[in-house]
PDB file of C-alpha atoms and ligand atoms in Angstrom:
ATOM      1  CA  MET A   1      48.752 -16.241 -16.545  1.00 92.00           C
ATOM      2  CA  LYS A   2      51.164 -14.417 -14.279  1.00 95.00           C
ATOM      3  CA  VAL A   3      51.688 -15.099 -10.581  1.00 97.00           C
ATOM      4  CA  VAL A   4      52.487 -11.935  -8.648  1.00 98.00           C
ATOM      5  CA  GLY A   5      53.993 -12.395  -5.187  1.00 98.00           C
ATOM      6  CA  VAL A   6      53.046  -9.762  -2.602  1.00 98.00           C
ATOM      7  CA  THR A   7      55.094  -9.449   0.540  1.00 98.00           C
ATOM      8  CA  GLY A   8      56.241  -7.037   3.220  1.00 97.00           C
ATOM      9  CA  GLY A   9      57.349  -7.079   6.824  1.00 96.00           C
ATOM     10  CA  ILE A  10      54.941  -7.504   9.680  1.00 96.00           C
ATOM     11  CA  GLY A  11      52.474  -4.608   9.736  1.00 97.00           C
ATOM     12  CA  SER A  12      53.673  -3.181   6.409  1.00 97.00           C
ATOM     13  CA  GLY A  13      50.134  -3.371   5.031  1.00 97.00           C
ATOM     14  CA  LYS A  14      50.322  -6.283   2.598  1.00 97.00           C
ATOM     15  CA  THR A  15      46.847  -7.534   3.527  1.00 96.00           C
ATOM     16  CA  THR A  16      45.474  -3.998   3.177  1.00 97.00           C
ATOM     17  CA  VAL A  17      47.059  -3.791  -0.294  1.00 98.00           C
ATOM     18  CA  CYS A  18      45.648  -7.204  -1.257  1.00 98.00           C
ATOM     19  CA  GLN A  19      42.179  -6.086  -0.184  1.00 97.00           C
ATOM     20  CA  ILE A  20      42.376  -3.296  -2.775  1.00 98.00           C
ATOM     21  CA  PHE A  21      43.357  -5.834  -5.461  1.00 98.00           C
ATOM     22  CA  GLU A  22      40.390  -7.948  -4.321  1.00 97.00           C
ATOM     23  CA  HIS A  23      38.091  -5.060  -5.244  1.00 97.00           C
ATOM     24  CA  LEU A  24      39.542  -5.286  -8.747  1.00 97.00           C
ATOM     25  CA  ASN A  25      38.471  -8.970  -8.817  1.00 96.00           C
ATOM     26  CA  VAL A  26      42.028 -10.297  -8.762  1.00 97.00           C
ATOM     27  CA  PRO A  27      42.134 -13.796  -7.220  1.00 98.00           C
ATOM     28  CA  ILE A  28      44.393 -13.861  -4.160  1.00 98.00           C
ATOM     29  CA  TYR A  29      46.003 -16.804  -2.451  1.00 98.00           C
ATOM     30  CA  TYR A  30      46.799 -15.905   1.157  1.00 97.00           C
ATOM     31  CA  ALA A  31      49.688 -18.312   1.737  1.00 95.00           C
ATOM     32  CA  ASP A  32      50.043 -17.676   5.482  1.00 91.00           C
ATOM     33  CA  SER A  33      46.399 -18.163   6.393  1.00 93.00           C
ATOM     34  CA  ARG A  34      46.178 -21.142   4.036  1.00 96.00           C
ATOM     35  CA  ALA A  35      49.233 -22.600   5.801  1.00 94.00           C
ATOM     36  CA  LYS A  36      47.410 -22.287   9.137  1.00 91.00           C
ATOM     37  CA  GLU A  37      44.349 -24.026   7.669  1.00 94.00           C
ATOM     38  CA  LEU A  38      46.495 -26.842   6.298  1.00 96.00           C
ATOM     39  CA  MET A  39      48.276 -27.254   9.650  1.00 95.00           C
ATOM     40  CA  ALA A  40      44.845 -27.817  11.154  1.00 93.00           C
ATOM     41  CA  SER A  41      43.396 -30.057   8.453  1.00 92.00           C
ATOM     42  CA  ASN A  42      46.082 -31.908   6.453  1.00 95.00           C
ATOM     43  CA  SER A  43      46.666 -35.237   8.228  1.00 94.00           C
ATOM     44  CA  ASP A  44      50.144 -35.905   6.761  1.00 95.00           C
ATOM     45  CA  LEU A  45      51.297 -32.436   7.775  1.00 96.00           C
ATOM     46  CA  LYS A  46      49.813 -32.842  11.255  1.00 96.00           C
ATOM     47  CA  ALA A  47      51.704 -36.109  11.707  1.00 96.00           C
ATOM     48  CA  ASP A  48      54.979 -34.468  10.599  1.00 96.00           C
ATOM     49  CA  ILE A  49      54.479 -31.573  13.028  1.00 97.00           C
ATOM     50  CA  ILE A  50      53.783 -33.915  15.943  1.00 96.00           C
ATOM     51  CA  LYS A  51      56.875 -35.965  15.049  1.00 97.00           C
ATOM     52  CA  SER A  52      59.097 -32.863  15.105  1.00 96.00           C
ATOM     53  CA  PHE A  53      57.518 -30.746  17.842  1.00 96.00           C
ATOM     54  CA  GLY A  54      55.783 -33.247  20.090  1.00 95.00           C
ATOM     55  CA  GLU A  55      52.237 -34.271  21.044  1.00 95.00           C
ATOM     56  CA  ASP A  56      51.633 -30.841  22.614  1.00 96.00           C
ATOM     57  CA  SER A  57      51.476 -29.363  19.108  1.00 96.00           C
ATOM     58  CA  TYR A  58      47.788 -30.300  19.036  1.00 96.00           C
ATOM     59  CA  THR A  59      45.183 -30.289  21.768  1.00 94.00           C
ATOM     60  CA  ASN A  60      42.004 -32.247  21.066  1.00 90.00           C
ATOM     61  CA  GLY A  61      42.999 -32.336  17.393  1.00 85.00           C
ATOM     62  CA  GLN A  62      43.303 -28.534  17.235  1.00 90.00           C
ATOM     63  CA  LEU A  63      46.630 -26.823  16.518  1.00 93.00           C
ATOM     64  CA  ASN A  64      48.146 -25.541  19.760  1.00 95.00           C
ATOM     65  CA  ARG A  65      49.162 -22.194  18.274  1.00 92.00           C
ATOM     66  CA  PRO A  66      50.586 -20.554  21.450  1.00 92.00           C
ATOM     67  CA  TYR A  67      52.790 -23.608  22.102  1.00 95.00           C
ATOM     68  CA  LEU A  68      54.210 -23.660  18.566  1.00 94.00           C
ATOM     69  CA  ALA A  69      54.497 -19.874  18.318  1.00 89.00           C
ATOM     70  CA  LYS A  70      56.532 -19.772  21.516  1.00 90.00           C
ATOM     71  CA  LEU A  71      58.870 -22.453  20.162  1.00 92.00           C
ATOM     72  CA  VAL A  72      59.433 -20.996  16.717  1.00 89.00           C
ATOM     73  CA  PHE A  73      59.545 -17.284  17.463  1.00 80.00           C
ATOM     74  CA  THR A  74      62.459 -17.767  19.854  1.00 83.00           C
ATOM     75  CA  SER A  75      64.421 -20.236  17.721  1.00 89.00           C
ATOM     76  CA  PRO A  76      65.355 -19.598  14.071  1.00 85.00           C
ATOM     77  CA  GLU A  77      66.245 -23.315  13.714  1.00 93.00           C
ATOM     78  CA  LYS A  78      62.808 -24.448  14.861  1.00 94.00           C
ATOM     79  CA  LEU A  79      61.147 -21.849  12.643  1.00 89.00           C
ATOM     80  CA  ALA A  80      63.138 -23.161   9.668  1.00 89.00           C
ATOM     81  CA  LEU A  81      62.130 -26.733  10.543  1.00 95.00           C
ATOM     82  CA  LEU A  82      58.436 -25.824  10.763  1.00 94.00           C
ATOM     83  CA  ASN A  83      58.667 -23.949   7.454  1.00 89.00           C
ATOM     84  CA  SER A  84      60.326 -26.949   5.808  1.00 92.00           C
ATOM     85  CA  LEU A  85      57.311 -29.069   6.796  1.00 95.00           C
ATOM     86  CA  VAL A  86      54.618 -26.543   5.933  1.00 93.00           C
ATOM     87  CA  HIS A  87      55.976 -25.178   2.638  1.00 88.00           C
ATOM     88  CA  PRO A  88      55.662 -28.342   0.517  1.00 92.00           C
ATOM     89  CA  ALA A  89      52.041 -28.731   1.681  1.00 95.00           C
ATOM     90  CA  VAL A  90      51.257 -25.120   0.801  1.00 93.00           C
ATOM     91  CA  ALA A  91      53.041 -25.389  -2.561  1.00 91.00           C
ATOM     92  CA  ASN A  92      50.928 -28.400  -3.430  1.00 94.00           C
ATOM     93  CA  ASP A  93      47.720 -26.673  -2.353  1.00 96.00           C
ATOM     94  CA  PHE A  94      48.700 -23.554  -4.336  1.00 95.00           C
ATOM     95  CA  GLU A  95      49.141 -25.617  -7.521  1.00 95.00           C
ATOM     96  CA  GLY A  96      45.570 -26.890  -7.161  1.00 96.00           C
ATOM     97  CA  TRP A  97      44.292 -23.361  -6.503  1.00 97.00           C
ATOM     98  CA  LEU A  98      46.095 -22.065  -9.619  1.00 96.00           C
ATOM     99  CA  GLU A  99      44.350 -24.633 -11.782  1.00 95.00           C
ATOM    100  CA  GLU A 100      40.996 -23.373 -10.480  1.00 95.00           C
ATOM    101  CA  ASN A 101      41.913 -19.746 -11.237  1.00 94.00           C
ATOM    102  CA  ASP A 102      43.539 -19.988 -14.644  1.00 88.00           C
ATOM    103  CA  THR A 103      41.098 -17.754 -16.533  1.00 92.00           C
ATOM    104  CA  VAL A 104      42.472 -14.365 -15.483  1.00 95.00           C
ATOM    105  CA  PRO A 105      45.562 -12.407 -16.668  1.00 96.00           C
ATOM    106  CA  TYR A 106      47.190 -12.625 -13.256  1.00 97.00           C
ATOM    107  CA  VAL A 107      46.731 -13.802  -9.670  1.00 98.00           C
ATOM    108  CA  LEU A 108      48.344 -12.655  -6.428  1.00 98.00           C
ATOM    109  CA  LYS A 109      50.088 -14.771  -3.854  1.00 97.00           C
ATOM    110  CA  GLU A 110      50.449 -13.014  -0.501  1.00 97.00           C
ATOM    111  CA  ALA A 111      53.244 -14.402   1.668  1.00 95.00           C
ATOM    112  CA  ALA A 112      55.069 -12.812   4.610  1.00 92.00           C
ATOM    113  CA  ILE A 113      58.375 -14.522   3.851  1.00 89.00           C
ATOM    114  CA  LEU A 114      58.340 -14.597   0.035  1.00 93.00           C
ATOM    115  CA  PHE A 115      62.031 -13.622  -0.141  1.00 95.00           C
ATOM    116  CA  GLU A 116      63.278 -15.362   3.022  1.00 89.00           C
ATOM    117  CA  SER A 117      61.781 -18.677   1.883  1.00 85.00           C
ATOM    118  CA  GLY A 118      63.075 -18.432  -1.686  1.00 88.00           C
ATOM    119  CA  ALA A 119      59.473 -18.595  -2.975  1.00 89.00           C
ATOM    120  CA  TYR A 120      60.040 -15.371  -4.927  1.00 94.00           C
ATOM    121  CA  GLN A 121      61.918 -17.490  -7.466  1.00 94.00           C
ATOM    122  CA  ASP A 122      58.675 -19.298  -8.305  1.00 92.00           C
ATOM    123  CA  VAL A 123      56.578 -16.189  -9.011  1.00 96.00           C
ATOM    124  CA  ASN A 124      56.676 -14.146 -12.209  1.00 97.00           C
ATOM    125  CA  THR A 125      57.074 -10.825 -10.465  1.00 98.00           C
ATOM    126  CA  SER A 126      57.078  -9.492  -6.920  1.00 98.00           C
ATOM    127  CA  VAL A 127      55.616  -6.550  -5.011  1.00 98.00           C
ATOM    128  CA  LEU A 128      57.121  -5.399  -1.718  1.00 98.00           C
ATOM    129  CA  VAL A 129      54.992  -3.254   0.608  1.00 98.00           C
ATOM    130  CA  ILE A 130      57.144  -0.974   2.757  1.00 98.00           C
ATOM    131  CA  ALA A 131      56.685   1.286   5.764  1.00 98.00           C
ATOM    132  CA  PRO A 132      59.172   2.410   8.424  1.00 96.00           C
ATOM    133  CA  GLU A 133      59.717   0.009  11.322  1.00 96.00           C
ATOM    134  CA  ASP A 134      58.274   2.362  13.963  1.00 96.00           C
ATOM    135  CA  VAL A 135      55.076   2.818  11.908  1.00 97.00           C
ATOM    136  CA  ARG A 136      54.743  -0.944  11.437  1.00 97.00           C
ATOM    137  CA  LEU A 137      55.323  -1.506  15.135  1.00 97.00           C
ATOM    138  CA  GLN A 138      52.601   0.958  16.140  1.00 97.00           C
ATOM    139  CA  ARG A 139      50.136  -0.500  13.613  1.00 97.00           C
ATOM    140  CA  VAL A 140      50.618  -4.089  14.794  1.00 97.00           C
ATOM    141  CA  MET A 141      50.486  -3.197  18.506  1.00 97.00           C
ATOM    142  CA  LYS A 142      47.193  -1.403  17.823  1.00 97.00           C
ATOM    143  CA  ARG A 143      45.801  -4.167  15.594  1.00 96.00           C
ATOM    144  CA  ASP A 144      46.744  -7.196  17.739  1.00 95.00           C
ATOM    145  CA  GLY A 145      47.101  -5.665  21.203  1.00 95.00           C
ATOM    146  CA  SER A 146      50.633  -7.132  21.226  1.00 94.00           C
ATOM    147  CA  SER A 147      53.486  -5.738  23.289  1.00 96.00           C
ATOM    148  CA  LYS A 148      56.388  -3.908  21.667  1.00 96.00           C
ATOM    149  CA  GLU A 149      58.717  -6.796  22.609  1.00 95.00           C
ATOM    150  CA  GLU A 150      56.465  -9.403  20.955  1.00 91.00           C
ATOM    151  CA  VAL A 151      56.353  -7.485  17.677  1.00 94.00           C
ATOM    152  CA  LEU A 152      60.097  -6.761  17.702  1.00 94.00           C
ATOM    153  CA  GLN A 153      60.764 -10.442  18.309  1.00 88.00           C
ATOM    154  CA  ARG A 154      58.705 -11.366  15.244  1.00 87.00           C
ATOM    155  CA  MET A 155      60.419  -8.663  13.172  1.00 91.00           C
ATOM    156  CA  LYS A 156      63.794 -10.187  14.058  1.00 87.00           C
ATOM    157  CA  ASN A 157      62.885 -13.354  12.164  1.00 79.00           C
ATOM    158  CA  GLN A 158      62.263 -11.412   8.979  1.00 89.00           C
ATOM    159  CA  TRP A 159      64.775  -9.846   6.609  1.00 94.00           C
ATOM    160  CA  THR A 160      65.174  -6.080   6.690  1.00 95.00           C
ATOM    161  CA  GLN A 161      63.200  -4.073   4.155  1.00 95.00           C
ATOM    162  CA  GLU A 162      66.457  -2.957   2.523  1.00 96.00           C
ATOM    163  CA  ARG A 163      67.506  -6.558   1.900  1.00 97.00           C
ATOM    164  CA  LYS A 164      64.113  -7.414   0.397  1.00 98.00           C
ATOM    165  CA  ALA A 165      63.965  -4.235  -1.688  1.00 97.00           C
ATOM    166  CA  LYS A 166      67.091  -5.355  -3.563  1.00 97.00           C
ATOM    167  CA  LEU A 167      65.180  -8.385  -4.859  1.00 97.00           C
ATOM    168  CA  ALA A 168      61.714  -6.853  -5.299  1.00 98.00           C
ATOM    169  CA  ASP A 169      60.451  -5.994  -8.794  1.00 98.00           C
ATOM    170  CA  HIS A 170      57.902  -3.414  -7.567  1.00 98.00           C
ATOM    171  CA  ILE A 171      57.535  -1.427  -4.354  1.00 98.00           C
ATOM    172  CA  ILE A 172      54.391   0.002  -2.761  1.00 98.00           C
ATOM    173  CA  ASN A 173      55.082   2.718  -0.237  1.00 98.00           C
ATOM    174  CA  ASN A 174      52.685   2.501   2.694  1.00 98.00           C
ATOM    175  CA  ASP A 175      54.331   4.938   5.102  1.00 96.00           C
ATOM    176  CA  GLY A 176      51.177   7.038   5.185  1.00 93.00           C
ATOM    177  CA  THR A 177      52.484   9.795   2.892  1.00 95.00           C
ATOM    178  CA  GLN A 178      51.316   8.192  -0.367  1.00 96.00           C
ATOM    179  CA  LEU A 179      47.828   6.913  -1.170  1.00 97.00           C
ATOM    180  CA  LEU A 180      47.624   3.157  -1.709  1.00 98.00           C
ATOM    181  CA  ILE A 181      44.838   3.021  -4.296  1.00 98.00           C
ATOM    182  CA  PRO A 182      46.682   4.885  -7.110  1.00 98.00           C
ATOM    183  CA  GLN A 183      49.779   2.734  -6.511  1.00 98.00           C
ATOM    184  CA  VAL A 184      47.687  -0.436  -6.746  1.00 98.00           C
ATOM    185  CA  LEU A 185      45.853   0.786  -9.864  1.00 98.00           C
ATOM    186  CA  GLU A 186      49.128   1.464 -11.623  1.00 98.00           C
ATOM    187  CA  LEU A 187      50.380  -2.054 -10.921  1.00 98.00           C
ATOM    188  CA  HIS A 188      47.013  -3.568 -11.873  1.00 98.00           C
ATOM    189  CA  LYS A 189      47.274  -1.879 -15.271  1.00 97.00           C
ATOM    190  CA  LYS A 190      50.773  -3.259 -15.718  1.00 97.00           C
ATOM    191  CA  PHE A 191      49.970  -6.802 -14.607  1.00 97.00           C
ATOM    192  CA  SER A 192      46.753  -7.115 -16.594  1.00 95.00           C
ATOM    193  CA  GLY A 193      48.470  -5.805 -19.736  1.00 88.00           C
ATOM    194  CA  LYS A 194      46.019  -2.897 -20.173  1.00 71.00           C
TER     195      LYS A 194
HETATM  196  P1  ATP B 201      51.004  -8.948   9.063  1.00 73.08           P
HETATM  197  O1  ATP B 201      52.344  -9.248   8.529  1.00 73.08           O
HETATM  198  O2  ATP B 201      51.011  -8.818  10.542  1.00 73.08           O
HETATM  199  O3  ATP B 201      49.937  -9.868   8.561  1.00 73.08           O
HETATM  200  P2  ATP B 201      50.270  -6.935   7.107  1.00 73.08           P
HETATM  201  O4  ATP B 201      51.514  -6.573   6.381  1.00 73.08           O
HETATM  202  O5  ATP B 201      49.315  -7.816   6.384  1.00 73.08           O
HETATM  203  O6  ATP B 201      50.612  -7.466   8.556  1.00 73.08           O
HETATM  204  P3  ATP B 201      48.036  -5.178   7.528  1.00 73.08           P
HETATM  205  O7  ATP B 201      47.306  -6.114   8.421  1.00 73.08           O
HETATM  206  O8  ATP B 201      47.518  -4.935   6.172  1.00 73.08           O
HETATM  207  O9  ATP B 201      49.587  -5.556   7.468  1.00 73.08           O
HETATM  208  O10 ATP B 201      48.209  -3.757   8.243  1.00 73.08           O
HETATM  209  C1  ATP B 201      48.595  -3.670   9.607  1.00 73.08           C
HETATM  210  C2  ATP B 201      47.647  -2.726  10.342  1.00 73.08           C
HETATM  211  O11 ATP B 201      47.892  -1.382   9.885  1.00 73.08           O
HETATM  212  C3  ATP B 201      46.159  -3.011  10.072  1.00 73.08           C
HETATM  213  O12 ATP B 201      45.432  -2.774  11.231  1.00 73.08           O
HETATM  214  C4  ATP B 201      45.816  -1.992   8.978  1.00 73.08           C
HETATM  215  O13 ATP B 201      44.446  -1.636   9.011  1.00 73.08           O
HETATM  216  C5  ATP B 201      46.707  -0.815   9.336  1.00 73.08           C
HETATM  217  N1  ATP B 201      47.130  -0.050   8.149  1.00 73.08           N
HETATM  218  C6  ATP B 201      47.622  -0.558   6.998  1.00 73.08           C
HETATM  219  N2  ATP B 201      47.921   0.433   6.133  1.00 73.08           N
HETATM  220  C7  ATP B 201      47.619   1.596   6.760  1.00 73.08           C
HETATM  221  C8  ATP B 201      47.703   2.978   6.393  1.00 73.08           C
HETATM  222  N3  ATP B 201      48.181   3.361   5.207  1.00 73.08           N
HETATM  223  N4  ATP B 201      47.287   3.886   7.293  1.00 73.08           N
HETATM  224  C9  ATP B 201      46.833   3.506   8.499  1.00 73.08           C
HETATM  225  N5  ATP B 201      46.719   2.227   8.913  1.00 73.08           N
HETATM  226  C10 ATP B 201      47.107   1.278   8.062  1.00 73.08           C
END
């Protein structure tokens, strides 16, 4: 069974692309949302986060997302530290998930920082979803009601599309000029060996 990593910058449309694969019954592991769940539920991980970022990381046992987000989105060092705590927990969880989904030709793993984190080396092949920065910015501001500055700040912590494209095995263009479904169907055919 193949593991296909799907990534793309903020607002590129990776979740939208994964939703199309979902319609084709491909199992998908959403690494970023799973990471958030684990930060809320995994007691070892919670203890590590409190040790590194302080008691304010949790309020009444719940992850204090605004507090942590403010810390990590303005400091690459703190972001790297948080990632170094969260990634082993997610990797472990992913291994368990893979065992439960080992009856299909391939699964997808969606992760925002597949290349930045080095996780692309652990997948069999990778898909990068691309769209111009201004399009991504507009989409995220509309989706989240975020300010331009907030989105640009988050973009700064990610590699440029050009840097990621050099490492990507496949590219889906989501700039609005090409339909997504035919691009997904072509990759599905390839990955499922049909
Ligand atoms: P993030 O990194 O923030 O999780 P993402 O890469 O998963 O973002 P999506 O959430 O899939 O991106 O897309 C961002 C927004 O743009 C969503 O509101 C989505 O509905 C919209 N969108 C995605 N693709 C298109 C498209 N081709 N045309 C118009 N809107 C789109």
